[in-house]
mmCIF file of C-alpha atoms in Angstrom:
data_model
loop_
_atom_site.group_PDB
_atom_site.id
_atom_site.type_symbol
_atom_site.label_atom_id
_atom_site.label_comp_id
_atom_site.label_asym_id
_atom_site.label_seq_id
_atom_site.Cartn_x
_atom_site.Cartn_y
_atom_site.Cartn_z
ATOM 1 C CA MET A 1 0.067 -0.072 -0.009
ATOM 2 C CA THR A 2 1.363 3.494 -0.825
ATOM 3 C CA SER A 3 1.908 5.580 2.169
ATOM 4 C CA LYS A 4 -0.405 8.776 2.017
ATOM 5 C CA ILE A 5 -0.525 12.074 4.080
ATOM 6 C CA VAL A 6 -3.882 11.701 6.073
ATOM 7 C CA LEU A 7 -5.340 14.759 7.981
ATOM 8 C CA ILE A 8 -7.578 13.867 11.171
ATOM 9 C CA THR A 9 -9.667 16.163 12.702
ATOM 10 C CA GLY A 10 -11.069 15.686 16.339
ATOM 11 C CA ALA A 11 -7.984 13.141 16.719
ATOM 12 C CA SER A 12 -7.641 13.481 20.577
ATOM 13 C CA SER A 13 -9.983 10.601 21.409
ATOM 14 C CA GLY A 14 -12.360 8.280 20.248
ATOM 15 C CA ILE A 15 -12.982 7.415 16.690
ATOM 16 C CA GLY A 16 -10.323 10.117 15.538
ATOM 17 C CA ALA A 17 -7.604 8.604 17.710
ATOM 18 C CA ALA A 18 -8.451 5.092 17.017
ATOM 19 C CA THR A 19 -8.222 5.883 13.102
ATOM 20 C CA ALA A 20 -4.805 7.690 13.768
ATOM 21 C CA ARG A 21 -3.640 4.297 15.115
ATOM 22 C CA ARG A 22 -5.351 2.356 12.337
ATOM 23 C CA LEU A 23 -3.640 4.241 9.689
ATOM 24 C CA ALA A 24 -0.291 5.058 11.287
ATOM 25 C CA ALA A 25 -0.079 0.979 11.620
ATOM 26 C CA ASP A 26 -1.057 0.909 7.858
ATOM 27 C CA GLY A 27 1.994 2.823 7.105
ATOM 28 C CA HIS A 28 0.366 6.362 6.446
ATOM 29 C CA HIS A 29 1.740 9.536 7.723
ATOM 30 C CA VAL A 30 -1.194 11.041 10.070
ATOM 31 C CA VAL A 31 -1.373 14.775 10.805
ATOM 32 C CA LEU A 32 -3.926 14.962 14.182
ATOM 33 C CA GLY A 33 -5.684 18.233 14.957
ATOM 34 C CA ALA A 34 -7.743 19.150 18.074
ATOM 35 C CA ARG A 35 -8.026 21.375 20.635
ATOM 36 C CA ARG A 36 -6.502 19.341 23.594
ATOM 37 C CA VAL A 37 -2.909 19.461 22.463
ATOM 38 C CA ASP A 38 -1.421 17.552 25.317
ATOM 39 C CA ARG A 39 -3.836 14.567 24.209
ATOM 40 C CA LEU A 40 -2.578 14.964 20.994
ATOM 41 C CA ALA A 41 1.237 14.760 21.854
ATOM 42 C CA ALA A 42 0.695 11.880 23.810
ATOM 43 C CA LEU A 43 -0.673 9.976 21.172
ATOM 44 C CA VAL A 44 1.756 10.968 18.729
ATOM 45 C CA GLY A 45 4.450 9.844 20.921
ATOM 46 C CA GLU A 46 2.559 6.285 21.069
ATOM 47 C CA LEU A 47 2.603 6.110 17.414
ATOM 48 C CA ARG A 48 5.952 7.082 16.850
ATOM 49 C CA ALA A 49 7.088 4.491 19.469
ATOM 50 C CA ALA A 50 5.128 1.662 17.689
ATOM 51 C CA GLY A 51 7.020 2.701 14.551
ATOM 52 C CA GLY A 52 4.507 5.072 12.909
ATOM 53 C CA THR A 53 4.996 8.470 11.589
ATOM 54 C CA ALA A 54 2.552 11.331 12.997
ATOM 55 C CA GLU A 55 2.652 14.929 13.976
ATOM 56 C CA HIS A 56 -0.149 17.169 15.631
ATOM 57 C CA ARG A 57 -1.398 20.628 15.602
ATOM 58 C CA GLU A 58 -3.736 22.630 17.514
ATOM 59 C CA LEU A 59 -7.015 23.037 15.912
ATOM 60 C CA ASP A 60 -10.384 24.631 16.340
ATOM 61 C CA VAL A 61 -12.711 23.354 13.449
ATOM 62 C CA THR A 62 -15.172 26.070 14.040
ATOM 63 C CA SER A 63 -12.645 28.617 13.060
ATOM 64 C CA LEU A 64 -11.969 28.860 9.258
ATOM 65 C CA GLY A 65 -8.462 30.547 9.837
ATOM 66 C CA SER A 66 -7.630 27.673 12.013
ATOM 67 C CA VAL A 67 -8.641 25.014 9.678
ATOM 68 C CA ARG A 68 -6.909 26.764 6.682
ATOM 69 C CA ALA A 69 -3.532 26.972 8.728
ATOM 70 C CA PHE A 70 -3.902 23.260 9.838
ATOM 71 C CA VAL A 71 -4.472 22.114 6.279
ATOM 72 C CA GLU A 72 -2.217 24.501 4.537
ATOM 73 C CA GLY A 73 0.581 24.059 6.922
ATOM 74 C CA ALA A 74 0.531 20.174 6.234
ATOM 75 C CA HIS A 75 0.483 20.826 2.443
ATOM 76 C CA ASP A 76 3.274 23.216 2.892
ATOM 77 C CA ARG A 77 5.445 20.604 4.801
ATOM 78 C CA HIS A 78 4.470 17.551 2.682
ATOM 79 C CA GLY A 79 3.623 19.020 -0.763
ATOM 80 C CA HIS A 80 0.478 17.552 -1.026
ATOM 81 C CA ILE A 81 -2.455 16.031 0.952
ATOM 82 C CA ASP A 82 -4.185 12.678 0.065
ATOM 83 C CA VAL A 83 -6.840 12.472 2.887
ATOM 84 C CA LEU A 84 -8.903 14.716 5.075
ATOM 85 C CA ILE A 85 -11.180 13.058 7.745
ATOM 86 C CA ASN A 86 -13.576 15.338 9.056
ATOM 87 C CA ASN A 87 -14.107 13.660 12.326
ATOM 88 C CA ALA A 88 -14.830 16.510 15.005
ATOM 89 C CA GLY A 89 -18.164 16.362 16.372
ATOM 90 C CA VAL A 90 -20.375 17.089 19.439
ATOM 91 C CA MET A 91 -23.753 15.893 20.769
ATOM 92 C CA SER A 92 -25.987 17.379 23.278
ATOM 93 C CA LEU A 93 -29.187 15.259 23.892
ATOM 94 C CA ALA A 94 -32.153 16.988 25.236
ATOM 95 C CA THR A 95 -35.841 17.876 23.894
ATOM 96 C CA LEU A 96 -36.292 21.058 21.929
ATOM 97 C CA ASP A 97 -38.496 22.655 24.429
ATOM 98 C CA ALA A 98 -35.300 22.450 26.871
ATOM 99 C CA LEU A 99 -33.956 25.505 24.915
ATOM 100 C CA ARG A 100 -30.592 24.666 25.047
ATOM 101 C CA ILE A 101 -29.719 27.373 22.390
ATOM 102 C CA ASP A 102 -26.194 27.761 23.226
ATOM 103 C CA GLU A 103 -25.832 23.843 22.734
ATOM 104 C CA TRP A 104 -27.666 23.735 19.338
ATOM 105 C CA ASN A 105 -25.290 26.133 17.999
ATOM 106 C CA GLN A 106 -22.394 24.496 19.325
ATOM 107 C CA MET A 107 -23.512 21.277 17.495
ATOM 108 C CA ILE A 108 -24.235 23.415 14.337
ATOM 109 C CA ASP A 109 -20.786 25.038 14.511
ATOM 110 C CA VAL A 110 -18.675 21.764 15.125
ATOM 111 C CA ASN A 111 -20.607 19.190 13.185
ATOM 112 C CA LEU A 112 -21.617 21.038 10.218
ATOM 113 C CA ARG A 113 -19.761 24.251 9.991
ATOM 114 C CA GLY A 114 -16.314 22.419 10.917
ATOM 115 C CA THR A 115 -16.988 20.031 8.306
ATOM 116 C CA LEU A 116 -17.675 22.561 5.818
ATOM 117 C CA ASN A 117 -14.536 24.580 6.768
ATOM 118 C CA GLY A 118 -12.597 21.347 6.452
ATOM 119 C CA ILE A 119 -14.104 21.140 2.723
ATOM 120 C CA ALA A 120 -13.290 24.566 2.027
ATOM 121 C CA ALA A 121 -9.573 24.417 3.184
ATOM 122 C CA VAL A 122 -8.707 21.290 1.310
ATOM 123 C CA LEU A 123 -10.831 21.357 -1.770
ATOM 124 C CA PRO A 124 -8.807 23.770 -3.945
ATOM 125 C CA LEU A 125 -5.741 22.046 -3.002
ATOM 126 C CA MET A 126 -7.090 18.310 -4.183
ATOM 127 C CA ARG A 127 -8.709 20.020 -7.266
ATOM 128 C CA ALA A 128 -5.303 21.634 -8.425
ATOM 129 C CA ARG A 129 -3.441 18.106 -7.958
ATOM 130 C CA GLY A 130 -6.446 16.358 -9.757
ATOM 131 C CA ARG A 131 -7.115 13.762 -7.006
ATOM 132 C CA GLY A 132 -7.953 13.440 -3.175
ATOM 133 C CA HIS A 133 -10.045 11.730 -0.746
ATOM 134 C CA ILE A 134 -12.451 13.674 1.917
ATOM 135 C CA VAL A 135 -14.033 11.209 4.321
ATOM 136 C CA ASN A 136 -16.825 12.887 6.588
ATOM 137 C CA VAL A 137 -17.936 11.188 9.736
ATOM 138 C CA ALA A 138 -21.437 11.511 9.998
ATOM 139 C CA SER A 139 -23.789 9.060 12.203
ATOM 140 C CA THR A 140 -26.958 6.623 12.099
ATOM 141 C CA ALA A 141 -28.562 9.724 13.616
ATOM 142 C CA GLY A 142 -28.241 11.122 10.131
ATOM 143 C CA HIS A 143 -30.454 8.183 8.990
ATOM 144 C CA ARG A 144 -33.424 8.428 11.558
ATOM 145 C CA VAL A 145 -34.327 11.119 14.051
ATOM 146 C CA ASP A 146 -34.371 10.851 17.827
ATOM 147 C CA PRO A 147 -36.762 13.181 19.547
ATOM 148 C CA THR A 148 -34.038 13.833 22.140
ATOM 149 C CA ALA A 149 -31.303 14.526 19.406
ATOM 150 C CA ALA A 150 -33.305 16.644 16.795
ATOM 151 C CA VAL A 151 -30.436 19.104 16.480
ATOM 152 C CA TYR A 152 -27.666 16.437 16.452
ATOM 153 C CA CYS A 153 -29.693 14.566 13.619
ATOM 154 C CA ALA A 154 -30.120 17.556 11.701
ATOM 155 C CA THR A 155 -26.382 18.505 11.482
ATOM 156 C CA LYS A 156 -25.533 14.735 10.448
ATOM 157 C CA TYR A 157 -28.352 14.592 7.796
ATOM 158 C CA ALA A 158 -26.612 17.888 6.552
ATOM 159 C CA VAL A 159 -23.132 16.047 6.692
ATOM 160 C CA ARG A 160 -24.809 13.242 4.542
ATOM 161 C CA ALA A 161 -26.409 16.039 2.157
ATOM 162 C CA ILE A 162 -23.252 18.143 1.789
ATOM 163 C CA SER A 163 -21.013 14.845 1.043
ATOM 164 C CA GLU A 164 -23.333 13.557 -1.825
ATOM 165 C CA GLY A 165 -23.492 17.014 -3.259
ATOM 166 C CA LEU A 166 -19.800 17.183 -3.148
ATOM 167 C CA ARG A 167 -19.485 13.579 -4.399
ATOM 168 C CA GLN A 168 -21.777 14.266 -7.596
ATOM 169 C CA GLU A 169 -19.744 17.480 -8.226
ATOM 170 C CA SER A 170 -16.393 15.451 -8.203
ATOM 171 C CA ARG A 171 -14.915 13.204 -10.819
ATOM 172 C CA ASP A 172 -11.311 13.322 -9.455
ATOM 173 C CA ILE A 173 -11.906 13.538 -5.658
ATOM 174 C CA ARG A 174 -13.279 10.664 -3.875
ATOM 175 C CA VAL A 175 -15.947 11.343 -1.159
ATOM 176 C CA THR A 176 -16.789 8.816 1.969
ATOM 177 C CA VAL A 177 -19.442 9.185 4.280
ATOM 178 C CA VAL A 178 -19.301 6.941 7.479
ATOM 179 C CA SER A 179 -22.250 6.599 9.614
ATOM 180 C CA PRO A 180 -21.365 4.864 12.975
ATOM 181 C CA GLY A 181 -23.861 3.687 15.345
ATOM 182 C CA TYR A 182 -23.361 3.651 19.135
ATOM 183 C CA THR A 183 -19.613 3.925 19.729
ATOM 184 C CA HIS A 184 -17.517 3.690 22.778
ATOM 185 C CA SER A 185 -16.329 7.286 22.805
ATOM 186 C CA GLU A 186 -16.419 10.581 24.511
ATOM 187 C CA LEU A 187 -19.125 12.177 22.555
ATOM 188 C CA ASN A 188 -21.788 11.898 25.010
ATOM 189 C CA ASP A 189 -19.751 12.735 28.154
ATOM 190 C CA HIS A 190 -20.786 16.671 28.170
ATOM 191 C CA GLY A 191 -23.917 18.737 27.937
ATOM 192 C CA GLY A 192 -27.701 18.049 27.403
ATOM 193 C CA ASP A 193 -30.222 16.802 29.777
ATOM 194 C CA PRO A 194 -28.293 14.862 32.626
ATOM 195 C CA GLN A 195 -30.906 11.884 32.695
ATOM 196 C CA ILE A 196 -30.836 11.526 28.750
ATOM 197 C CA ARG A 197 -27.305 11.644 28.618
ATOM 198 C CA ALA A 198 -27.010 9.029 31.221
ATOM 199 C CA ALA A 199 -29.482 6.791 29.462
ATOM 200 C CA ALA A 200 -27.665 7.207 26.264
ATOM 201 C CA LEU A 201 -24.253 6.447 27.883
ATOM 202 C CA ALA A 202 -25.655 3.167 29.159
ATOM 203 C CA ALA A 203 -26.898 2.068 25.958
ATOM 204 C CA SER A 204 -23.556 3.037 24.362
ATOM 205 C CA LEU A 205 -21.766 0.861 26.709
ATOM 206 C CA GLU A 206 -24.030 -1.988 26.420
ATOM 207 C CA LEU A 207 -24.613 -1.935 22.680
ATOM 208 C CA GLY A 208 -21.754 0.188 21.387
ATOM 209 C CA LEU A 209 -18.889 -0.796 18.924
ATOM 210 C CA PRO A 210 -15.195 -0.017 19.676
ATOM 211 C CA ALA A 211 -13.882 3.033 18.112
ATOM 212 C CA ALA A 212 -11.255 0.541 16.365
ATOM 213 C CA ALA A 213 -14.156 -1.097 14.627
ATOM 214 C CA VAL A 214 -14.970 2.526 13.080
ATOM 215 C CA ALA A 215 -11.394 3.128 12.307
ATOM 216 C CA ASP A 216 -11.347 -0.086 10.599
ATOM 217 C CA ALA A 217 -14.055 0.957 8.314
ATOM 218 C CA ILE A 218 -12.308 4.262 7.514
ATOM 219 C CA GLY A 219 -8.936 2.361 6.877
ATOM 220 C CA HIS A 220 -11.012 -0.074 4.109
ATOM 221 C CA ALA A 221 -12.233 3.076 2.303
ATOM 222 C CA ILE A 222 -8.983 4.781 2.203
ATOM 223 C CA ALA A 223 -7.479 1.621 0.817
ATOM 224 C CA GLN A 224 -9.606 1.124 -2.213
ATOM 225 C CA PRO A 225 -7.759 2.281 -5.685
ATOM 226 C CA ASP A 226 -8.110 5.806 -6.716
ATOM 227 C CA THR A 227 -10.931 4.724 -9.230
ATOM 228 C CA VAL A 228 -13.123 3.309 -6.380
ATOM 229 C CA ASP A 229 -15.271 5.565 -4.434
ATOM 230 C CA THR A 230 -16.904 4.059 -1.038
ATOM 231 C CA ASN A 231 -19.779 6.626 -1.099
ATOM 232 C CA GLU A 232 -21.243 5.525 2.399
ATOM 233 C CA ILE A 233 -20.600 3.204 5.254
ATOM 234 C CA VAL A 234 -23.105 2.674 7.981
ATOM 235 C CA ILE A 235 -21.583 0.440 10.801
ATOM 236 C CA ARG A 236 -23.232 -0.595 13.986
ATOM 237 C CA SER A 237 -22.992 -3.452 16.332
ATOM 238 C CA THR A 238 -25.123 -6.319 15.686
ATOM 239 C CA ALA A 239 -26.554 -5.885 19.352
ATOM 240 C CA GLN A 240 -27.911 -2.655 18.194
ATOM 241 C CA GLY A 241 -30.080 -3.782 15.660
#
């Protein structure tokens, strides 16, 4: 397999960190971005100790300037970018009448605007090169609405719609959406209604996939030839149904 330059947002934990481990083990060079730089530094050290190549940069996906600096810096250092994985995400669970407006805005900013910022930063570079691969992490919540997750679901439906639009516009850039079900991660650790959050966390622990399983699916999509576009992967545990 040819080594690729792969950028991963939201790489400090969960699916992002698991994907970094999988792709570094596959021989790719991973460029990791997140706000928690201490965790990124520890992960880069782990990957290098295992024989992989990795680097990290502080990243706020809600800021187009921050995302452009992350992407363009990697491009300047390596000459090209093969893959961008838009993975950063947040989830706040509550009914709409709870009016958690700040949390609505945060989900829109991170999940939706963060994905758009990643696309805006990398697309001109991939277009100029004539190839590339954008992987957007959505959710099974982008396939079915839960009444306690309406805004979160809306952001993930939007990620799928944007990805499909980009795919239809592109003949030389691959676009993959990965929609995980319950997954063992920190996604549900903060915000929202405490009782709803606790119930969702219990379900995730009982029914969820290990983050490494989602990382394997992403690795599979990246490993395909440039002429093969894996459009969407929906992945969940058999227990989730």
